[in-house]
mmCIF file of C-alpha atoms in Angstrom:
data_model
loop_
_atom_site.group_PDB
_atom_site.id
_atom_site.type_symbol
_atom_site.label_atom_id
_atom_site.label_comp_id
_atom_site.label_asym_id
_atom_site.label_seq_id
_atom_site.Cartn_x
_atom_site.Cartn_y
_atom_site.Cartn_z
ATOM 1 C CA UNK A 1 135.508 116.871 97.683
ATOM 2 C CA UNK A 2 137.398 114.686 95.187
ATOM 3 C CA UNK A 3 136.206 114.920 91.354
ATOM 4 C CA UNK A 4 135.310 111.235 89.676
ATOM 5 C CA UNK A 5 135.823 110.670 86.250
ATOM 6 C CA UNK A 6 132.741 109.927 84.218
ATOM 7 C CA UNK A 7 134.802 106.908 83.406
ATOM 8 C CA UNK A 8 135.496 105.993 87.182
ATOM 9 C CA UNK A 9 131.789 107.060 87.707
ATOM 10 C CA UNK A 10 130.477 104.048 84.690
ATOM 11 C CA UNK A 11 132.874 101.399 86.279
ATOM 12 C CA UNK A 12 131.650 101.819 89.648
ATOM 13 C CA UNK A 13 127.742 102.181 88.580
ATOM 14 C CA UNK A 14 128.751 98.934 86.384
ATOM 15 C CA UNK A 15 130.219 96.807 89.333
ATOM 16 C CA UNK A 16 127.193 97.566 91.447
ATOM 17 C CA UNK A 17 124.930 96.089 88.375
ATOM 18 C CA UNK A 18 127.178 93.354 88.558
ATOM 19 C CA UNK A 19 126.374 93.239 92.333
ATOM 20 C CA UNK A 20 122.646 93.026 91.476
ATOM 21 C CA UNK A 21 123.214 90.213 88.942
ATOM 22 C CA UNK A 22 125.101 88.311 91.907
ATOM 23 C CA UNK A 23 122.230 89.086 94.275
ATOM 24 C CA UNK A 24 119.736 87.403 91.601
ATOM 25 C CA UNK A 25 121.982 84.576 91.787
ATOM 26 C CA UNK A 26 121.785 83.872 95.400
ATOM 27 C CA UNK A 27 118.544 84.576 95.052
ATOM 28 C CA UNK A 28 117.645 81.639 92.794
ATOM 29 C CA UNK A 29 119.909 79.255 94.763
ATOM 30 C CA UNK A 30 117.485 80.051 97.575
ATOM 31 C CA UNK A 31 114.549 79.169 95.821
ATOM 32 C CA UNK A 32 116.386 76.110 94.919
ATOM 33 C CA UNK A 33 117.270 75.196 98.586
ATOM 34 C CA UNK A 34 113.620 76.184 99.575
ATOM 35 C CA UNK A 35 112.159 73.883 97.567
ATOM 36 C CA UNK A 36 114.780 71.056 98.174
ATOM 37 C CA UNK A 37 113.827 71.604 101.918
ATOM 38 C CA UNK A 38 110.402 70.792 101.452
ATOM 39 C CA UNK A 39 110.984 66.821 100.308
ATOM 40 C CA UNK A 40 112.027 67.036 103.915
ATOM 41 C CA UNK A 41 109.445 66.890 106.744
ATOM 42 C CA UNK A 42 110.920 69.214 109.027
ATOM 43 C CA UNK A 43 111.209 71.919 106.721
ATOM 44 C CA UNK A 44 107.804 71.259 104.981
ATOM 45 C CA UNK A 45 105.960 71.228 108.847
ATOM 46 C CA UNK A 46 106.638 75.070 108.416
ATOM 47 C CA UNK A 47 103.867 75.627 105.543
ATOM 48 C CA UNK A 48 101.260 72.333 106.000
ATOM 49 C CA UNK A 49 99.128 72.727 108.685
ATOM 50 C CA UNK A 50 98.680 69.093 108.497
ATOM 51 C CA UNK A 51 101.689 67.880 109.904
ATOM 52 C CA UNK A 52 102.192 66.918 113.542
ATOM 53 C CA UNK A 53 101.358 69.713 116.037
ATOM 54 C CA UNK A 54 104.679 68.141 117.876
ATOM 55 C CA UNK A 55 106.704 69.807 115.008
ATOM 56 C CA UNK A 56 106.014 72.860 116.630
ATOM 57 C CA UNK A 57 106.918 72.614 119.806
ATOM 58 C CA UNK A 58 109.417 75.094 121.377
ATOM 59 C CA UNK A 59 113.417 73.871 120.411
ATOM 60 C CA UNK A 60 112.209 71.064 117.784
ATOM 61 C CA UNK A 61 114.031 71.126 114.575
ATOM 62 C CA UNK A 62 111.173 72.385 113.127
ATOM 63 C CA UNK A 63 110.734 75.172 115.487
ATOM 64 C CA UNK A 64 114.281 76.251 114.943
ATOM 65 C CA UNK A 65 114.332 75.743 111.513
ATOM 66 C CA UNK A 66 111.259 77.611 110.888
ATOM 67 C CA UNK A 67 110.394 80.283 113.937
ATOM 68 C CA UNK A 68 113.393 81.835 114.267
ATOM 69 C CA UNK A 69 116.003 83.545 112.226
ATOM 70 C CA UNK A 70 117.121 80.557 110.573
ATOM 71 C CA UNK A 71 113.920 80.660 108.155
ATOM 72 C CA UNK A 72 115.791 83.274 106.089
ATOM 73 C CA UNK A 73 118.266 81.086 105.033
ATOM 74 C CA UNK A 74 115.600 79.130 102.629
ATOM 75 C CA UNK A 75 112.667 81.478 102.658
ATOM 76 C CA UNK A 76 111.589 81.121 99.197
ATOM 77 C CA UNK A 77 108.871 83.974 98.870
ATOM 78 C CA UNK A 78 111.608 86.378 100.449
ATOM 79 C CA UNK A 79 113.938 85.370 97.565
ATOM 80 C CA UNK A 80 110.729 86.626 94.976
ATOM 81 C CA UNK A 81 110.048 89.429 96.939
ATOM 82 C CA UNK A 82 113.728 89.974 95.781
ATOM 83 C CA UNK A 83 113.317 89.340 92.240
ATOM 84 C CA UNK A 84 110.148 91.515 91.945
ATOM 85 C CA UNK A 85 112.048 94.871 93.611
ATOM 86 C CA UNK A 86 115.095 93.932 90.888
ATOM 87 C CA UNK A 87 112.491 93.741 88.449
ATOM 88 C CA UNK A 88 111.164 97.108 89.040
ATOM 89 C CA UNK A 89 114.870 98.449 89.295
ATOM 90 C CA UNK A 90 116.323 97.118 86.493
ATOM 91 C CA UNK A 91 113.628 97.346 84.126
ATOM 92 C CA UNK A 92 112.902 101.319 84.613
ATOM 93 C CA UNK A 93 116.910 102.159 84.447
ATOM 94 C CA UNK A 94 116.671 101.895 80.184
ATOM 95 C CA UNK A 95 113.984 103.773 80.401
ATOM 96 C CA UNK A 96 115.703 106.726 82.466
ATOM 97 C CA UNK A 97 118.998 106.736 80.890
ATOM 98 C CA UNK A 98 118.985 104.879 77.656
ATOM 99 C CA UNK A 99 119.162 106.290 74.319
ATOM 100 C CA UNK A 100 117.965 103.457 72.329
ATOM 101 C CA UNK A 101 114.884 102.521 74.981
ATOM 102 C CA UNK A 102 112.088 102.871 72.763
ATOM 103 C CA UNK A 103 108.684 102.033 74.142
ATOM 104 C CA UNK A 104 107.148 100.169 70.820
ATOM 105 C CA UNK A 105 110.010 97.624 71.312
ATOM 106 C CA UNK A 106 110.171 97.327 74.518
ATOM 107 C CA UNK A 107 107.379 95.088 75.110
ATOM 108 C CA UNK A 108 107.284 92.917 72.559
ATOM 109 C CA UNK A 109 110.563 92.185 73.343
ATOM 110 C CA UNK A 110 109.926 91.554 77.274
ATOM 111 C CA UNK A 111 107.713 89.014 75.872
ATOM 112 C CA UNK A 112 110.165 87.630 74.263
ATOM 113 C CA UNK A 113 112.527 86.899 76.711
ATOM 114 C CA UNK A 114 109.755 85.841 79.312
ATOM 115 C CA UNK A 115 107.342 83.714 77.396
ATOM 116 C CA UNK A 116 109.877 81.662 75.296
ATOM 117 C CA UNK A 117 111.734 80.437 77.791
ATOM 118 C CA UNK A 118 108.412 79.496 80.462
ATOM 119 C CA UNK A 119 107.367 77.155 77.724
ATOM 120 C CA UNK A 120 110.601 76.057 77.114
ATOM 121 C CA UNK A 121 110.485 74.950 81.131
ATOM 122 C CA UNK A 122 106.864 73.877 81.270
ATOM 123 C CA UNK A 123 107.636 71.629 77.920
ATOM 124 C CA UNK A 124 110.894 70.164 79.772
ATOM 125 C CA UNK A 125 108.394 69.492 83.102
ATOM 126 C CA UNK A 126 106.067 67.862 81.066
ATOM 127 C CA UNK A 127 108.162 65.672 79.462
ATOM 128 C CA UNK A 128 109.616 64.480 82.976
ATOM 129 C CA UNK A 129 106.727 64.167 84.419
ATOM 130 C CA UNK A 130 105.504 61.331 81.653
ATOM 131 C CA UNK A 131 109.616 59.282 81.760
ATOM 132 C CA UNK A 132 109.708 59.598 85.573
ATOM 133 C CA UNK A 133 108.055 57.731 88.734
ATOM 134 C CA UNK A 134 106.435 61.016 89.266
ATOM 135 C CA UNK A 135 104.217 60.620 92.470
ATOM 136 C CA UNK A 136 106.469 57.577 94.175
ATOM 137 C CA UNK A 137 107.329 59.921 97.194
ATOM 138 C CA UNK A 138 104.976 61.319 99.412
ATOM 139 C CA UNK A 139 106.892 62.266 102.540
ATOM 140 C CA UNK A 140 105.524 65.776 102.186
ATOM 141 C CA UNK A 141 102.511 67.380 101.451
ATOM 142 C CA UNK A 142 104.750 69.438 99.638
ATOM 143 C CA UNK A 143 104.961 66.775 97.318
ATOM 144 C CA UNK A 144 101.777 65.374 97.356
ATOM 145 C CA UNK A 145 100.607 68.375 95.896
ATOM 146 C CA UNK A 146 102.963 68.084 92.542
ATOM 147 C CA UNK A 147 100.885 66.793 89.721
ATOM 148 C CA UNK A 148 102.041 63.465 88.774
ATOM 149 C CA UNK A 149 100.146 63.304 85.386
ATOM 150 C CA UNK A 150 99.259 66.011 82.829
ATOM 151 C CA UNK A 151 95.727 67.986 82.096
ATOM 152 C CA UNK A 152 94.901 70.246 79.005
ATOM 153 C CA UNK A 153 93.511 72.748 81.867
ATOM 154 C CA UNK A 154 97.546 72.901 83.418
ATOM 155 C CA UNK A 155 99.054 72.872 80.364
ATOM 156 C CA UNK A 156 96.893 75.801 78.889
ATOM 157 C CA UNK A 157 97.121 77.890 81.819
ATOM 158 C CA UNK A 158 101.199 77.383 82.184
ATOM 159 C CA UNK A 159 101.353 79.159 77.964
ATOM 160 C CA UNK A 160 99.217 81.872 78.842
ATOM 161 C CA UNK A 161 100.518 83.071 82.523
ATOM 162 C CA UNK A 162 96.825 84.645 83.082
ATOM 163 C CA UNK A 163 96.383 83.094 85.944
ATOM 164 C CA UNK A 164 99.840 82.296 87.186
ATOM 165 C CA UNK A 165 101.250 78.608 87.419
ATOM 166 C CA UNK A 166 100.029 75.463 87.908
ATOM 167 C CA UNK A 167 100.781 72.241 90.127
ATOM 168 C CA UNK A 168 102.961 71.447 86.801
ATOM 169 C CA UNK A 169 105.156 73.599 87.415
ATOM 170 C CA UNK A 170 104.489 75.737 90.661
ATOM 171 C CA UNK A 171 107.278 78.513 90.072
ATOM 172 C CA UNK A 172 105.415 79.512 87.211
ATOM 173 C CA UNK A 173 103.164 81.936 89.532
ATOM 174 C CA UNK A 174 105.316 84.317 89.793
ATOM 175 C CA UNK A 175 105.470 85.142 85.939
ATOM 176 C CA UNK A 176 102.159 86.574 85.573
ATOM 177 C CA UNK A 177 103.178 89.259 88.201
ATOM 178 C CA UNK A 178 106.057 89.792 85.704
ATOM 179 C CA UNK A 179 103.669 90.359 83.181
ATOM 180 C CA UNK A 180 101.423 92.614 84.727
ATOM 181 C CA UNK A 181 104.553 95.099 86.041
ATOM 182 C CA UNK A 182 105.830 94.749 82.312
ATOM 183 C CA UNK A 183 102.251 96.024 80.924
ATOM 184 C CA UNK A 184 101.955 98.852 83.799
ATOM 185 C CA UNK A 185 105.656 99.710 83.733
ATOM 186 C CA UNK A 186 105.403 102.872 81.967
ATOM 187 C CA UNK A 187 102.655 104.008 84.601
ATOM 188 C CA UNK A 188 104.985 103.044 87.424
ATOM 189 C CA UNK A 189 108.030 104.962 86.046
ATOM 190 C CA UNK A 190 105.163 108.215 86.098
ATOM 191 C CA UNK A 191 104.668 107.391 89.365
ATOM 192 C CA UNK A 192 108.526 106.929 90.635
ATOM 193 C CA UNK A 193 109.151 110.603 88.639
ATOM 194 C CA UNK A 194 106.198 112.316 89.871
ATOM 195 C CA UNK A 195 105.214 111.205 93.459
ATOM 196 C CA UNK A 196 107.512 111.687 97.045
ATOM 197 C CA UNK A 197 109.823 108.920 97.128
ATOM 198 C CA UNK A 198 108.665 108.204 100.433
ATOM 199 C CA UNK A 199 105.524 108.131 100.312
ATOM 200 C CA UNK A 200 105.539 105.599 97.559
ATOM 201 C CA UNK A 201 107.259 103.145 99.668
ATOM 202 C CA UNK A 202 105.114 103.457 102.949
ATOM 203 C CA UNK A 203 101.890 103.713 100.460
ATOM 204 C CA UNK A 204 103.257 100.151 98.673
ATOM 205 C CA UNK A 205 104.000 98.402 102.105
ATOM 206 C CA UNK A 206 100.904 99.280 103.396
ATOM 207 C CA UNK A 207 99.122 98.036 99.915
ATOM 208 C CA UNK A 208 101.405 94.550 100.211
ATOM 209 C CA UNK A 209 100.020 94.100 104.067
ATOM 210 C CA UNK A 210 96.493 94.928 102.711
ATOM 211 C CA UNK A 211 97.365 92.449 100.224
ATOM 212 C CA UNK A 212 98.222 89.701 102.384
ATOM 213 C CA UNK A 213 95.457 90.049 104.785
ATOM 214 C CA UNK A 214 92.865 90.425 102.142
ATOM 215 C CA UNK A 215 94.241 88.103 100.121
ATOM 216 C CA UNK A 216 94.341 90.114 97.186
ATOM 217 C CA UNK A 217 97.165 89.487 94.294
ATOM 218 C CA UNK A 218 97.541 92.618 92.797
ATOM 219 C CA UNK A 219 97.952 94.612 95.938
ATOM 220 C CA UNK A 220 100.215 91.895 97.427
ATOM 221 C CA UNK A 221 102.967 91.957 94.757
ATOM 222 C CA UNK A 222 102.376 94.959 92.513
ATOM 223 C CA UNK A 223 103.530 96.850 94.871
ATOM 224 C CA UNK A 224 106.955 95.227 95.397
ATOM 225 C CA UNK A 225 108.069 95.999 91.972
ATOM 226 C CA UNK A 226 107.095 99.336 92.365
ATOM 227 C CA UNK A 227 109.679 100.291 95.594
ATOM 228 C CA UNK A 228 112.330 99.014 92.797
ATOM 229 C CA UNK A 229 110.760 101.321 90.636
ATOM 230 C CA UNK A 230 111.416 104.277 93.315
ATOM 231 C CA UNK A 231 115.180 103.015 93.870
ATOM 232 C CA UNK A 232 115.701 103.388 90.074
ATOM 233 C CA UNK A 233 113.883 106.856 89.714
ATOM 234 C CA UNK A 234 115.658 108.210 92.660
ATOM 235 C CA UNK A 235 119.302 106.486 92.322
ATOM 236 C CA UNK A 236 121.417 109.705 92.165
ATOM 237 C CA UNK A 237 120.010 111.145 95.678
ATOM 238 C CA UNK A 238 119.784 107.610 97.397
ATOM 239 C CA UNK A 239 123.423 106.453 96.355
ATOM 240 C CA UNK A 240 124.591 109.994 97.877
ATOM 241 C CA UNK A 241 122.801 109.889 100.699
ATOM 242 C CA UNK A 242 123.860 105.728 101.264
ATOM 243 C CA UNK A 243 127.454 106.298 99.933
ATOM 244 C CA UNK A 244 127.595 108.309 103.112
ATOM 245 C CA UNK A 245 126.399 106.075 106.185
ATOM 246 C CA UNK A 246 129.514 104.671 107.777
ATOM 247 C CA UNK A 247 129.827 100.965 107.706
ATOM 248 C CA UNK A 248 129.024 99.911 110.945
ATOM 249 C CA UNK A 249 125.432 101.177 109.992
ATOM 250 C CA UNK A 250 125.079 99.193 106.840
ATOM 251 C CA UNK A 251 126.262 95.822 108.814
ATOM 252 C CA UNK A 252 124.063 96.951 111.481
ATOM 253 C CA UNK A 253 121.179 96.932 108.841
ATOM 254 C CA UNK A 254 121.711 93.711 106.566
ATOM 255 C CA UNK A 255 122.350 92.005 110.477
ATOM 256 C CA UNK A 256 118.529 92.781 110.767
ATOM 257 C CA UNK A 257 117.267 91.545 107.349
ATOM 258 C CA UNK A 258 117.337 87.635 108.410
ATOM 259 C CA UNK A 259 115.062 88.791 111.578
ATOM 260 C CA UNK A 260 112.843 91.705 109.107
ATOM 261 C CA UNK A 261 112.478 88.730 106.823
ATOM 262 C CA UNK A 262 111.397 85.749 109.398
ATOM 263 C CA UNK A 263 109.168 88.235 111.397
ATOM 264 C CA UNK A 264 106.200 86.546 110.136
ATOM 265 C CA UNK A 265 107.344 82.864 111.399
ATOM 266 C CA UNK A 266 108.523 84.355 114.493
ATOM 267 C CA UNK A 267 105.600 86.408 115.906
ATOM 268 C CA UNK A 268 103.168 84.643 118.406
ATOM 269 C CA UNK A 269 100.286 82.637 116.879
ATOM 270 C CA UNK A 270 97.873 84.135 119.133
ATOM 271 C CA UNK A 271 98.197 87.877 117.668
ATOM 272 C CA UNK A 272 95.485 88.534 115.219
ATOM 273 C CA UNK A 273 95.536 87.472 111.846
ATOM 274 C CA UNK A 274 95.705 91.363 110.832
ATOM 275 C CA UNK A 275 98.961 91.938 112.757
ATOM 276 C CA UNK A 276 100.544 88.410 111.526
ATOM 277 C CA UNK A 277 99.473 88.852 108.032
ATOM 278 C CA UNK A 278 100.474 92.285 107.770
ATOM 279 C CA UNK A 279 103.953 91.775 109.287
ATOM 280 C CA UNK A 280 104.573 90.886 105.548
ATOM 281 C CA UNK A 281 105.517 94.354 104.975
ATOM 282 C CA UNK A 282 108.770 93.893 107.379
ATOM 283 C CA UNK A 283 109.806 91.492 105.095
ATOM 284 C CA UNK A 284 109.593 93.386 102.111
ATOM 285 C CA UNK A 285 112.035 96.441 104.248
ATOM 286 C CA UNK A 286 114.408 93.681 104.700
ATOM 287 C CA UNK A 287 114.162 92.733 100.956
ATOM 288 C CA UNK A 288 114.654 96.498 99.862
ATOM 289 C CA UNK A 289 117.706 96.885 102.200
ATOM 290 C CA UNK A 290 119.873 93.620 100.698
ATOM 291 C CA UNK A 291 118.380 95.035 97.194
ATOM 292 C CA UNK A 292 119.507 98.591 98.093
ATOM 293 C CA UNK A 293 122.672 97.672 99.081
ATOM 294 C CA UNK A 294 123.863 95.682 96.492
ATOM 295 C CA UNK A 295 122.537 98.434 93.945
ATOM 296 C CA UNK A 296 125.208 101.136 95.796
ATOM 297 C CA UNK A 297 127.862 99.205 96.332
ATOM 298 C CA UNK A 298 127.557 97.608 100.077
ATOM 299 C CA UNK A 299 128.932 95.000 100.515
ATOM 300 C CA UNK A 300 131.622 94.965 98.420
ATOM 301 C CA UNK A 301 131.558 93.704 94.787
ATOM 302 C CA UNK A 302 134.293 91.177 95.699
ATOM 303 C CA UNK A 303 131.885 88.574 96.268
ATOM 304 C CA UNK A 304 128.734 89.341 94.442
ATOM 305 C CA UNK A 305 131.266 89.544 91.476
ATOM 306 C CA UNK A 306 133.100 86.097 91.690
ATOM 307 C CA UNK A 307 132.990 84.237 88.920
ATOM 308 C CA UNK A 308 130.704 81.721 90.806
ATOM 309 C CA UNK A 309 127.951 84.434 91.835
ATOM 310 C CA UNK A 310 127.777 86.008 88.515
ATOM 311 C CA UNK A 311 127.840 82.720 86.511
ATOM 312 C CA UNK A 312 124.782 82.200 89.068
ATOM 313 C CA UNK A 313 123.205 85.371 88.159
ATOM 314 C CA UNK A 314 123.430 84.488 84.550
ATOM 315 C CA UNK A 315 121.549 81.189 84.637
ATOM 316 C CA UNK A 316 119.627 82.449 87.247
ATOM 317 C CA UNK A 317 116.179 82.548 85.433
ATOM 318 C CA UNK A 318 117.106 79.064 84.010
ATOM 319 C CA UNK A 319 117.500 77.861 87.645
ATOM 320 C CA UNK A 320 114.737 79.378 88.583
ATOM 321 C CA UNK A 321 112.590 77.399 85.350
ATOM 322 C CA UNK A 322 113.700 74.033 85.935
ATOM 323 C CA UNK A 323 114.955 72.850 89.520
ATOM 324 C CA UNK A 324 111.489 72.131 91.185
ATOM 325 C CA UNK A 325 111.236 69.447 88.406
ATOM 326 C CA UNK A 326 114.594 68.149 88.994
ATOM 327 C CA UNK A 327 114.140 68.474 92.870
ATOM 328 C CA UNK A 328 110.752 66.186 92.244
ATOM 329 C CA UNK A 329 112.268 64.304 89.992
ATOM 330 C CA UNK A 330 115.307 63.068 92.501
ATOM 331 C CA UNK A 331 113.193 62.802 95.339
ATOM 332 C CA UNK A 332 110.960 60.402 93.563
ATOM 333 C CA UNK A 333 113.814 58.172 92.301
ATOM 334 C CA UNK A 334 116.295 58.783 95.475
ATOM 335 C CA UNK A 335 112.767 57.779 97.686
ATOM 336 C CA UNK A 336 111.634 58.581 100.662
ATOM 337 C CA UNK A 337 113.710 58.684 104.367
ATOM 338 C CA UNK A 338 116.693 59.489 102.200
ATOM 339 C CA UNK A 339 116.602 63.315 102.154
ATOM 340 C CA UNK A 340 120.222 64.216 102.181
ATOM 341 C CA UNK A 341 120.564 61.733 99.536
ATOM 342 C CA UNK A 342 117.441 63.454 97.776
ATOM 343 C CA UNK A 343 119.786 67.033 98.293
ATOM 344 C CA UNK A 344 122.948 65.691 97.020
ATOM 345 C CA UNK A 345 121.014 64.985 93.420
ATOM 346 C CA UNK A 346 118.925 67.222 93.712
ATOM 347 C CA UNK A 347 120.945 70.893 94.176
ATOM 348 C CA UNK A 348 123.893 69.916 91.426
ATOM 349 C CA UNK A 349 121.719 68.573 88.626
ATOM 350 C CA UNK A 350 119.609 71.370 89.263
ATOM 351 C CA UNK A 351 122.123 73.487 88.230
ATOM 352 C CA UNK A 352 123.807 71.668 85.973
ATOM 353 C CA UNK A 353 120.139 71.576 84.149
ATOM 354 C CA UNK A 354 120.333 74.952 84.222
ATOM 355 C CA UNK A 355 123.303 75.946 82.280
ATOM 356 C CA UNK A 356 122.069 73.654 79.827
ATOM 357 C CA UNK A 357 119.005 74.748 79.526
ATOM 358 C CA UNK A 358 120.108 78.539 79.256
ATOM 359 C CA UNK A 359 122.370 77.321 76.461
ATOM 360 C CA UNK A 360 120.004 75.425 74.977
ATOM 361 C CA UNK A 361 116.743 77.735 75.598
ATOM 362 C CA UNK A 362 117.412 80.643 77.137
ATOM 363 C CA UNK A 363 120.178 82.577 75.519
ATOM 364 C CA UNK A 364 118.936 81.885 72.308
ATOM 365 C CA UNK A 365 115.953 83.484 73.847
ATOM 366 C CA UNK A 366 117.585 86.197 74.292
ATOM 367 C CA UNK A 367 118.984 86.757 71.012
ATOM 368 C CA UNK A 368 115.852 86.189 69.732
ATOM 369 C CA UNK A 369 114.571 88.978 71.615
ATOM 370 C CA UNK A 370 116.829 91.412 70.665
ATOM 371 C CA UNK A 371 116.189 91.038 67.256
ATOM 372 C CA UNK A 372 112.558 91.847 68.133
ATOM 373 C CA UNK A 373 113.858 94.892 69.600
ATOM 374 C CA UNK A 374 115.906 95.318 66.095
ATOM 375 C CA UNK A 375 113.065 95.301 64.235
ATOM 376 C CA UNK A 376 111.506 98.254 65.739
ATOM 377 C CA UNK A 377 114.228 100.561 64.454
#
């Protein structure tokens, strides 16, 4: 066996966080082209029962687009199943191996850096929402269902997160799952240290397909951050034991994530509800496998640390904040019938937006934040 430095050893565990910063990147700019999809009929016949049973008729565009493999390529709730399991990684790795991690300053400081910068985005929709033709485009029900005026009720439940987003601003939901794994993190550390690695993860996809079927929140996402929570507790043994599959066996498995991750669209509508809800879980394996394998190292950092990807991953939360209003926003001036149009304004000023708003909002945010943290010393 050849030695490593510990110095080789902190460059290569730092270019694989870097690879996880890229992957939140991409991740966003999915979201982003989800949502952008949805002005679009053909896309939006996927997730509105009221559109034209036609729409789903074997080789339509909409059949293509949305039972087959091609659904991965803008499956927004895949792309949040991939924040939460980077959520639960990243979050427990201070607590593991940092020094300074001190749990009195840890949350207020989360806080921080999550609740600053939500009402930072929900002020921003707000305010387009009263200087735009909000509401001049309903191609979709997609966007029918946008709020094109402002209520107390919205606005209050966007600053407190207790009951996840509003019409407002829809990608607001997923904050108050961010909020709840924040509060609970220190149990699911415990649990990541103290229970069978494996049995964690078949216990939490069984929870998230009990979830789905039932309906039930907390057992549909909880559980999500928690695999990321395993991956961090057990990141020695898993990067030695996945440092050592041969390559042809870590294509063969990111190959299968677009069809783990589209199992859902693509099983027969005529299974039960208990088998089609519960495929959910597949999609969370392929999520874990394209999180896993950024976190140790496959596929190579070339990519996922471009300048492009990681300037992604840095605005990523930004993007994530502020393109559905900007996607609204240009479909209702662009108009309807003019959805490449609607896509060509849409995707740039949506990130454009975003840098400026994580100048603007975010990063000082940030800063902010860690003089929270400061003050607990």
């Amino acid at each position: 066996m050849t030695s490593v430095s510990p110095a080789a050893s902190s460059a290569a565990s730092t270019s694989r966080l870097h690879g996880l910063d890229g992957l939140r990147g991409l991740a966003a700019l999915a979201v982003l082209f989800h949502h952008t999809a949805l002005t679009v009929p053909t896309f939006a016949a996927a997730y509105f029962v009221e559109t034209s049973e036609r729409s789903w008729d074997v080789g339509s565009p909409a059949w293509w687009v949305s039972r087959t493999p091609l659904h991965a390529l803008w499956d927004g709730e895949a792309a949040v199943m991939i924040f939460f399991i980077l959520s639960g990684f990243v979050l427990t790795l201070p607590v593991l191996h940092s020094p300074r991690f001190r749990w009195d300053a840890y949350l207020p400081q989360r806080l921080t850096r999550l609740y600053l910068p939500v009402w930072g985005a929900l002020a921003f929709s707000i305010l387009m929402i009263l200087i735009t033709p909000r509401g001049t485009n309903d191609d979709t029900a997609w966007l029918r269902r946008r709020e094109d005026s402002v209520d107390l009720r919205s606005v209050l439940q966007g600053i407190v997160q207790i009951n996840g987003g509003s019409e407002i601003l829809s990608p607001l939901w997923t904050i108050r799952w961010e909020i709840l794994f924040s509060l609970l993190l220190g149990l699911f550390v415990w649990i990541g240290l103290r229970a069978n690695g494996m049995v964690v993860v078949i216990g939490s996809l069984a929870l998230i397909a009990l979830g789905e079927y039932r309906n039930v929140g907390p057992l549909k996402y909880l559980p999500m951050f928690l695999i990321g929570v395993v991956i961090a507790t057990h990141r020695r043994t898993l990067a030695e034991r996945l440092g050592a599959l041969p390559r042809w066996a870590w294509i063969a498995a990111l190959a299968a994530c677009p069809l783990l991750i589209s199992t859902p669209w693509m099983l027969p509508l005529e299974l039960p509800e208990v088998i089609r809800e519960g495929s959910i879980s597949l999609q969370v394996v392929g999520a874990t496998i394209i999180v896993a394998a950024c976190a140790f190292g496959f596929p190579s950092s070339r990519f996922l640390g471009s300048a492009v990807v990681q300037w992604l991953g840095r605005v990523s939360f930004s993007l994530y904040l502020v393109h559905e209003t900007i996607v609204i926003a240009a479909a209702d001036i662009v108009g309807s019938d003019r959805h490449v149009l609607i896509a060509a304004v849409a995707i740039p000023a949506s990130l454009l937006v975003a840098q400026l708003f994580y100048v603007v909002v975010e990063r000082p945010c940030h800063r902010l934040a860690r003089r929270v943290h400061a003050g607990f010393a």
